[in-house]
Coordinates of C-alpha atoms and ligand atoms in Angstrom, one line a residue:
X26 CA 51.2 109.0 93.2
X27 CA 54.3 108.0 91.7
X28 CA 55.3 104.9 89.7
X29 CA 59.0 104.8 88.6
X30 CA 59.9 102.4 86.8
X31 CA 63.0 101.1 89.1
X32 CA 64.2 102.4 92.8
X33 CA 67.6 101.4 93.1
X34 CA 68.2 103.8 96.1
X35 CA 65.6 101.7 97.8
X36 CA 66.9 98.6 97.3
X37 CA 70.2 100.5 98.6
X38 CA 69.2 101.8 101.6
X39 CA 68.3 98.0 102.9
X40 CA 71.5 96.9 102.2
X41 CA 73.9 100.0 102.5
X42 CA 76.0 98.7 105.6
X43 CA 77.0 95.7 104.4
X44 CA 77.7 96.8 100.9
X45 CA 80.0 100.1 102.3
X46 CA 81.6 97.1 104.8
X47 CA 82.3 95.1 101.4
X48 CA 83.9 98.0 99.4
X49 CA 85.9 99.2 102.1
X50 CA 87.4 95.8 102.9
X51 CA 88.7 95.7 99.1
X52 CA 89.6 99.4 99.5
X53 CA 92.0 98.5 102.7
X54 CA 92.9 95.1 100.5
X55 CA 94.5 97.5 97.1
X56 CA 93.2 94.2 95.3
X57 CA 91.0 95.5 92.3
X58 CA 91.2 93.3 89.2
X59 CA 90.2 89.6 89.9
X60 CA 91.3 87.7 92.7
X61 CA 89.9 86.7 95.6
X62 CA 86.9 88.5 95.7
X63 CA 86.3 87.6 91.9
X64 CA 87.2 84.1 92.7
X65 CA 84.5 83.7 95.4
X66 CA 81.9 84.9 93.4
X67 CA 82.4 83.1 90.4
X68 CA 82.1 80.1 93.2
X69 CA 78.9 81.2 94.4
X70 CA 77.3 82.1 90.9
X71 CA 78.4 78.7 89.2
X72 CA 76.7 77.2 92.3
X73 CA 73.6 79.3 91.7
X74 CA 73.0 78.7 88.3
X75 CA 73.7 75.0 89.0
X76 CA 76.9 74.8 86.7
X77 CA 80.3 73.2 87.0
X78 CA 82.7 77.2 86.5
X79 CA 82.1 80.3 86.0
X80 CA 83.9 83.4 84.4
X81 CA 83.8 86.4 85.6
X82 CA 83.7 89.3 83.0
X83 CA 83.4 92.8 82.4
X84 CA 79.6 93.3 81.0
X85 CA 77.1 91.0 79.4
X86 CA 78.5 92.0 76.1
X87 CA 81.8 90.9 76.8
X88 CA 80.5 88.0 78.3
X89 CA 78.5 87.0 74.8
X90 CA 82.0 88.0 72.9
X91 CA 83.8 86.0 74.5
X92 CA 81.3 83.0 74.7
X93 CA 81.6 83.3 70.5
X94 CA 85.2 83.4 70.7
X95 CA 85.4 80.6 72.4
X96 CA 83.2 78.6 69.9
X97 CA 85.6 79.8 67.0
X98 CA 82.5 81.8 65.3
X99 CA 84.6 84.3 63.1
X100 CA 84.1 86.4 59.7
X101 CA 81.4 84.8 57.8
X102 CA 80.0 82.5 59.9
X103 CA 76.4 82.8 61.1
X104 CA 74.3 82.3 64.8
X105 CA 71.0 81.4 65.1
X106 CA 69.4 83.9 67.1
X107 CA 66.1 85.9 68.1
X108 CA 65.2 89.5 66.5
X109 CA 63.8 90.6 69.5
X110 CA 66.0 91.3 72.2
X111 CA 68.7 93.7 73.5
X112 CA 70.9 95.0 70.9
X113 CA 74.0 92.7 72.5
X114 CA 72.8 90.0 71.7
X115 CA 73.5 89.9 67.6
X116 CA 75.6 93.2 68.2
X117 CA 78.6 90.7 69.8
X118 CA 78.2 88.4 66.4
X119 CA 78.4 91.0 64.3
X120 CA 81.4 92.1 66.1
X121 CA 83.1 88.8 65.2
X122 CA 82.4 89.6 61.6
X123 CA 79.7 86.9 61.6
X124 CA 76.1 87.6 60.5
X125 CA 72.5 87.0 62.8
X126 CA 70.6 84.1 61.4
X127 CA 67.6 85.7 62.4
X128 CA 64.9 83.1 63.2
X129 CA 61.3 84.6 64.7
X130 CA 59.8 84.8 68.6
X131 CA 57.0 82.6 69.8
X132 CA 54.3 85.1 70.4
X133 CA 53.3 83.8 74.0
X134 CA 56.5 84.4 75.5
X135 CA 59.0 86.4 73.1
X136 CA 61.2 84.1 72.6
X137 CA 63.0 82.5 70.2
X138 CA 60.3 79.8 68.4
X139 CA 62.1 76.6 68.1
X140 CA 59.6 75.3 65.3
X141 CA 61.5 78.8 63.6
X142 CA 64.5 77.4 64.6
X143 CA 63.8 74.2 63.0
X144 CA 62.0 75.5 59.3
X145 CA 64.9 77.6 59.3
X146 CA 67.8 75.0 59.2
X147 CA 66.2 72.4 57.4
X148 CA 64.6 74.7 54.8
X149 CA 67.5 77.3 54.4
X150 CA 70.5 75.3 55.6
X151 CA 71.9 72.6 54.5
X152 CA 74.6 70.0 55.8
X153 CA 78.3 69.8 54.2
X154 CA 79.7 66.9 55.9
X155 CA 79.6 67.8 59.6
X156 CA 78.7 71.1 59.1
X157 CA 75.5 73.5 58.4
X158 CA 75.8 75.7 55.6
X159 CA 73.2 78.7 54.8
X160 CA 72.7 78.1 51.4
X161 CA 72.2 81.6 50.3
X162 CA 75.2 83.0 52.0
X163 CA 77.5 80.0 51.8
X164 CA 78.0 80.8 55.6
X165 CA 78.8 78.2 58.4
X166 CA 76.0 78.0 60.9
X167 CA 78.2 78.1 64.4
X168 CA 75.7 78.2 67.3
X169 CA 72.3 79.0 68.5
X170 CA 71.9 81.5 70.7
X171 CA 68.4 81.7 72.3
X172 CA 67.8 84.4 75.0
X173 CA 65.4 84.0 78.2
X174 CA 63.9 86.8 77.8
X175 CA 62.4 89.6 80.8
X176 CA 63.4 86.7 83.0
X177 CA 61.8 83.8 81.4
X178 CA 63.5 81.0 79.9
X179 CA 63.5 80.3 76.3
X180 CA 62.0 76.6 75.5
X181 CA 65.3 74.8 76.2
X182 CA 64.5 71.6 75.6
X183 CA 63.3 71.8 72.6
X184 CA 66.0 74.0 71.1
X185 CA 68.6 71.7 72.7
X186 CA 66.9 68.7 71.0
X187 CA 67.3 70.7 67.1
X188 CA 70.5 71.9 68.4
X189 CA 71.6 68.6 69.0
X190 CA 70.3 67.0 65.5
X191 CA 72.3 69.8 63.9
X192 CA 75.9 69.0 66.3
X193 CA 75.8 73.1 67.3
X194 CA 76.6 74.8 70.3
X195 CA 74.3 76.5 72.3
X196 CA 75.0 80.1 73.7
X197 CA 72.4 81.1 76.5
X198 CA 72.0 85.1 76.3
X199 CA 71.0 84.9 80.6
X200 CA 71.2 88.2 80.9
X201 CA 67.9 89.0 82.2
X202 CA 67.5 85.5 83.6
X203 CA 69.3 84.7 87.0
X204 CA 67.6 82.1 88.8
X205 CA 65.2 81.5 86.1
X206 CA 64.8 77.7 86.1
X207 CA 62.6 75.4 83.7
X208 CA 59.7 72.4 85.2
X209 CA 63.0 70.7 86.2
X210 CA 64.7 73.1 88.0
X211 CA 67.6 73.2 85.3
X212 CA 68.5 77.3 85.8
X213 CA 69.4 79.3 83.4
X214 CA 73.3 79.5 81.9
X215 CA 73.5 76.1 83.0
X216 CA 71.6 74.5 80.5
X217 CA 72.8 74.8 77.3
X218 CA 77.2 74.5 76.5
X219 CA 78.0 78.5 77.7
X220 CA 75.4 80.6 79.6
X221 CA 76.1 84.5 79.7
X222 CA 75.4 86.6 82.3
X223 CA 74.9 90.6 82.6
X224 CA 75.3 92.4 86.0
X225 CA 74.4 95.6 84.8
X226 CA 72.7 97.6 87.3
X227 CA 69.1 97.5 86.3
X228 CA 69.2 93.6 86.1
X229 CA 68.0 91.3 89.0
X230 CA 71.4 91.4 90.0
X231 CA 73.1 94.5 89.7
X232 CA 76.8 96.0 89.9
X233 CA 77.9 99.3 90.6
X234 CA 78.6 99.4 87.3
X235 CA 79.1 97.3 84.4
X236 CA 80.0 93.2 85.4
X237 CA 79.3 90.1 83.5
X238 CA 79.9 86.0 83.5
X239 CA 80.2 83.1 81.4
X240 CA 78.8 79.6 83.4
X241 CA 80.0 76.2 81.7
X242 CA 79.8 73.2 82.4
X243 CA 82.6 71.8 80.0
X244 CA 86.6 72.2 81.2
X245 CA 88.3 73.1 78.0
X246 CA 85.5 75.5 77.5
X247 CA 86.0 77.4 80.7
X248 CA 90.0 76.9 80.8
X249 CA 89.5 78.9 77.0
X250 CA 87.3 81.8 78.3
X251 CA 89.5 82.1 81.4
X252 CA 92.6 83.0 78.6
X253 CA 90.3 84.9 76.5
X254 CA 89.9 87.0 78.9
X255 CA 93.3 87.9 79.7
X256 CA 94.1 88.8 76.1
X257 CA 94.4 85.0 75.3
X258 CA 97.5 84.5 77.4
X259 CA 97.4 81.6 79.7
X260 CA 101.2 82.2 80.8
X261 CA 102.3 86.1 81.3
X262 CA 103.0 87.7 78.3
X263 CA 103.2 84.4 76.3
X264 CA 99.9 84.6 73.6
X265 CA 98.8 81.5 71.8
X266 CA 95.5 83.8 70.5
X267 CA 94.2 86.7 70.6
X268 CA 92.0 87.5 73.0
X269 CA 91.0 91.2 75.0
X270 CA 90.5 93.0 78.3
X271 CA 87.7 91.3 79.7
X272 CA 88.2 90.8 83.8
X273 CA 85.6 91.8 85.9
X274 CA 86.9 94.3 89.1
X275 CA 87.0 93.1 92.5
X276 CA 85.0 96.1 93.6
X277 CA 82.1 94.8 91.6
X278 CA 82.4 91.5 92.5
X279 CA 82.2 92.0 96.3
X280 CA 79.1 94.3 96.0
X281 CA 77.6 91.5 94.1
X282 CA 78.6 88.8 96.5
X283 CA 76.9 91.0 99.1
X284 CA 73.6 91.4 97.0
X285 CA 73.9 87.7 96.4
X286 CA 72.5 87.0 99.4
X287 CA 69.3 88.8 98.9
X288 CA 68.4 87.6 95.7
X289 CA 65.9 84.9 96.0
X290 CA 63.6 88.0 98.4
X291 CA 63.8 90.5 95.6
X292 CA 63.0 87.5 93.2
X293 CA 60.0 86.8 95.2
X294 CA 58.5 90.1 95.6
X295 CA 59.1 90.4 91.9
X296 CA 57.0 87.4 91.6
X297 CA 54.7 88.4 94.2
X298 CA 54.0 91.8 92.3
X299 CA 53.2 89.8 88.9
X300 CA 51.1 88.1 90.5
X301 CA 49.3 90.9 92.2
X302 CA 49.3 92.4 88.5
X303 CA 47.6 89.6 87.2
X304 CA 45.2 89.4 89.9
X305 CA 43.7 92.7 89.4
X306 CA 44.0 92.9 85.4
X307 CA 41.7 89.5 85.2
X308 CA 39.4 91.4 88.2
X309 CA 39.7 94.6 85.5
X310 CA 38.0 92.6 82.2
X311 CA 40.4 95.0 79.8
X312 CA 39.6 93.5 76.1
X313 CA 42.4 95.3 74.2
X314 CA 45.4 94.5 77.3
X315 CA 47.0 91.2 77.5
X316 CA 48.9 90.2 80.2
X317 CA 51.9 88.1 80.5
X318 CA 51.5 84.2 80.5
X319 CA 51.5 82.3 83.5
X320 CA 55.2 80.6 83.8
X321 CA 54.7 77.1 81.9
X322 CA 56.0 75.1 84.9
X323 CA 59.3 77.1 85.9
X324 CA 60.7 79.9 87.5
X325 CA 60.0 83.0 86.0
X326 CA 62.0 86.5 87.8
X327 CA 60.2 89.0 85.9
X328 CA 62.8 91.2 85.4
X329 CA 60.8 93.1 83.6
X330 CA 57.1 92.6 83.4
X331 CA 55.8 93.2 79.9
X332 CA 52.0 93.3 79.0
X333 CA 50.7 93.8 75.1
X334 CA 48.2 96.5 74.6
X335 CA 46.2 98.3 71.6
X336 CA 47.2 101.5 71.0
X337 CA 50.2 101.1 73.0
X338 CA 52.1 104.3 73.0
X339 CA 48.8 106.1 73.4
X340 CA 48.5 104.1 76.6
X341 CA 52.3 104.9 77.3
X342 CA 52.0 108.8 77.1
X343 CA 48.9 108.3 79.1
X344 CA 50.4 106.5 82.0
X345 CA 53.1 109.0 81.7
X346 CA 50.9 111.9 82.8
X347 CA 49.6 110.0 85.3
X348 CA 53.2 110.0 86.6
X349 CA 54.0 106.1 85.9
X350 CA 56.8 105.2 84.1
X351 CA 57.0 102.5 81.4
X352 CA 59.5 101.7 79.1
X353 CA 59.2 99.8 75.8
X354 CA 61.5 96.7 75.2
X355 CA 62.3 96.9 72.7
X356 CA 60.4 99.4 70.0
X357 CA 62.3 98.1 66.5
X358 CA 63.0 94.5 65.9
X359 CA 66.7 93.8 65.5
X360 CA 66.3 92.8 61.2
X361 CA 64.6 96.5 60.9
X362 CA 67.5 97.9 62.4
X363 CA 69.8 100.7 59.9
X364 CA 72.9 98.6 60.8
X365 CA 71.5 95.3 59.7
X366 CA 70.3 96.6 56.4
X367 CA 72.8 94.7 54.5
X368 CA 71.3 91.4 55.9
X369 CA 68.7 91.8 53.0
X370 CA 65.7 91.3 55.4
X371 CA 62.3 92.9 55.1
X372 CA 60.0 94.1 58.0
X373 CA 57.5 91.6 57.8
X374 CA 60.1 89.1 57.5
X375 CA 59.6 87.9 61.1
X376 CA 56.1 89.2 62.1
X377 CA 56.1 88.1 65.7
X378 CA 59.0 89.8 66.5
X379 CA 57.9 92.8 64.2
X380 CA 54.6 93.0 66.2
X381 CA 56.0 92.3 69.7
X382 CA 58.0 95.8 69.0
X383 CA 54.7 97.5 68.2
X384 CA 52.6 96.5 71.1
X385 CA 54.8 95.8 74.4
X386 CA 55.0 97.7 77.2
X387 CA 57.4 97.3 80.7
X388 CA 55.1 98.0 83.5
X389 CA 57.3 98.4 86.8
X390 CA 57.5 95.3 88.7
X391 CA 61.2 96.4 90.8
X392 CA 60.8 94.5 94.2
X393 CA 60.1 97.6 96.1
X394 CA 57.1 98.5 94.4
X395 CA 54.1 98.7 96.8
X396 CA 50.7 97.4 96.1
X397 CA 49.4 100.9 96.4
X398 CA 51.0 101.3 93.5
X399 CA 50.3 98.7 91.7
X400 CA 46.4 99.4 91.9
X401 CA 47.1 102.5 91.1
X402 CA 48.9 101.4 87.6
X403 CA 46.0 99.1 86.9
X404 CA 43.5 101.8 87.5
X405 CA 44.8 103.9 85.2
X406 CA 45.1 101.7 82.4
X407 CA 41.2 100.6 83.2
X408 CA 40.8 104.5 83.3
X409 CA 42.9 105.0 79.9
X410 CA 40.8 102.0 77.9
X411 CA 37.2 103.1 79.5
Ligands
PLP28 C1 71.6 93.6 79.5 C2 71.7 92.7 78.3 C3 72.8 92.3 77.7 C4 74.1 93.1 77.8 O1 74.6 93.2 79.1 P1 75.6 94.4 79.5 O2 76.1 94.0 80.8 O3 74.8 95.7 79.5 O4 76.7 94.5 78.5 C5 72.8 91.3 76.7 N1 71.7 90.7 76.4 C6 70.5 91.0 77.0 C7 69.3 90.2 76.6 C8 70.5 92.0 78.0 O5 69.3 92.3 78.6

């Protein structure tokens, strides 16, 4: 049997009329670059992730830049952030000429630990009047950027409440998180000042190609990203900033609105397949495997579901000849990484994070997959530790 790790012609073929429908209508329309289509779907995603606008962008990356921009972070400041995650999410701050304030995961969940959060501004920063200054660096603390990461959200409250001590900004890096909602039902992007949303193709919802979004709930905040996005123009060729190309295509848009609509089914039989995971790993007694936690109260969308195992890449070449395919997310911590060498840091600096990298592993989870196959990937990892 085989186990990919994601069928996205499966999830095609259920949805291939409407979605041809959708592309020729914009085709007959000659309407490619924002509008209507755009327009609409910003509508229905604001309304999803239960916030007031919504932005729609070229990628997930430009979504984070331009979520910085609009918070002013610029050469020298710094953003809290989490050293485990995809490469965007301190890649974009380092763009701006800012540095990562790297502060380490919960080991639980893999992500950012707010008590890390906390020992790092009150033992390393300090406050200048309004502001938070790293001591070391003399650099302005500008945000917190937490991500919910594989589809879980980060511990909002909690990092709202320190944010909220400290007066900064919180960025949420939603990316892997649509429709993930805390005990409340607060949902992800809408919770903290600017959530950021990737629709690259192998997230729960995914383009044709590369699409992104900004949700906020604060006017000036949205009116700002809106001009960023147009290269910082609000009237036609008349620039009060700099901004960049970051509109999201109508093409993209309309195969999203379409997918849209099928969402919360793929989010359940992601949920359904977890489950069924979990189910038989307990049933399987496997000492050196741990499985995700159970969701503390929310919505978790699993887009990817990640287990920690001994002698993981043993396990991984294993599972590989058995024709299932893993992936590891993500293999070296973001402070170990060559271009972050001149942040100073040292390996064991943030050890959660350090060991999260050597001992994760993304079992496929994609809505599609059958049970079949998921008995089959938890045999085999019995068979692999036995
Ligand atoms: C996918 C992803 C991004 C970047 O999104 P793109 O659309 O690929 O630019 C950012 N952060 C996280 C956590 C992601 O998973």
């Amino acid at each position: 049997m085989r186990v990919p790790l994601i069928d996205l012609k499966a999830q095609y073929a259920q949805i291939r009329d409407e979605v041809e429908k959708a592309i020729r209508e914009v085709c007959s329309s000659q309407y490619f670059v924002l509008g209507p289509r755009v327009e609409e779907f910003e509508r229905r995603i604001a309304e999803y992730s239960r916030a007031d606008y919504a932005i729609g962008l070229s990628s997930g990356t430009d979504a984070l830049l331009v979520a910085l921009m609009a918070l002013d972070v610029g050469p020298g400041d710094e953003v809290v952030t989490t050293p485990y995650t995809f490469f965007a999410t301190a890649g974009t701050i380092a763009r701006l000429g800012a540095r990562p304030l790297f502060c380490d995961i919960d080991e639980a969940t893999f992500n950012l630990a707010p008590s890390a959060v906390a020992c790092c501004l009150s033992g390393q920063c300090e406050r200048v009047g309004a502001d938070v200054i790293n001591k070391r660096t003399g650099g302005q603390v500008k945000a917190i950027l937490p991500v919910h990461l594989f589809g879980q959200m980060a511990d909002m409250d909690a990092l709202l409440d320190i944010a909220g001590r400290y007066g900064l900004p919180v960025v949420e890096d939603a990316a892997q998180a649509i429709g993930a909602e805390l005990g409340d039902g607060r949902r992800a992007g809408g919770v903290g000042d600017i959530g950021c949303f990737s629709f690259f193709p192998t997230k729960n919802l995914g383009a044709f190609g590369d699409a992104g979004m900004c949700v906020v709930n604060d006017t000036e905040l949205a009116e700002r990203i809106r001009k960023l996005r147009v290269h910082g123009g609000h009237t036609k060729y008349l620039h009060d900033e700099v901004g960049g190309n970051f509109r999201l295509d109508a093409l993209q848009a309309a195969i999203l609105l379409v997918k849209l609509n099928h969402l919360d089914r793929w989010t359940r039989s992601r949920q359904d397949n977890a489950a069924r995971y979990g189910r038989l790993f307990d049933d399987a007694q496997i000492p050196e495997f741990v499985t995700p936690p159970p969701a503390h109260g929310g919505r978790h969308i699993f887009n990817q579901y990640v287990i920690r195992a001994e002698r993981r890449d043993e396990l991984r070449s294993y599972l590989a000849e058995q024709e299932i395919r893993t992936e590891i997310y993500y293999p070296l911590a973001l402070h170990e990484q060559a271009c972050f060498a001149n942040l100073g840091h040292a390996a064991g600096d943030f050890p959660n994070a350090r060991r999260a990298a050597a001992e994760s592993l993304a079992l496929p989870i994609y809505p599609e997959l059958g049970s079949e196959q998921i008995e089959y990937v938890v045999s085999s990892v019995a068979a692999f530790y036995r």
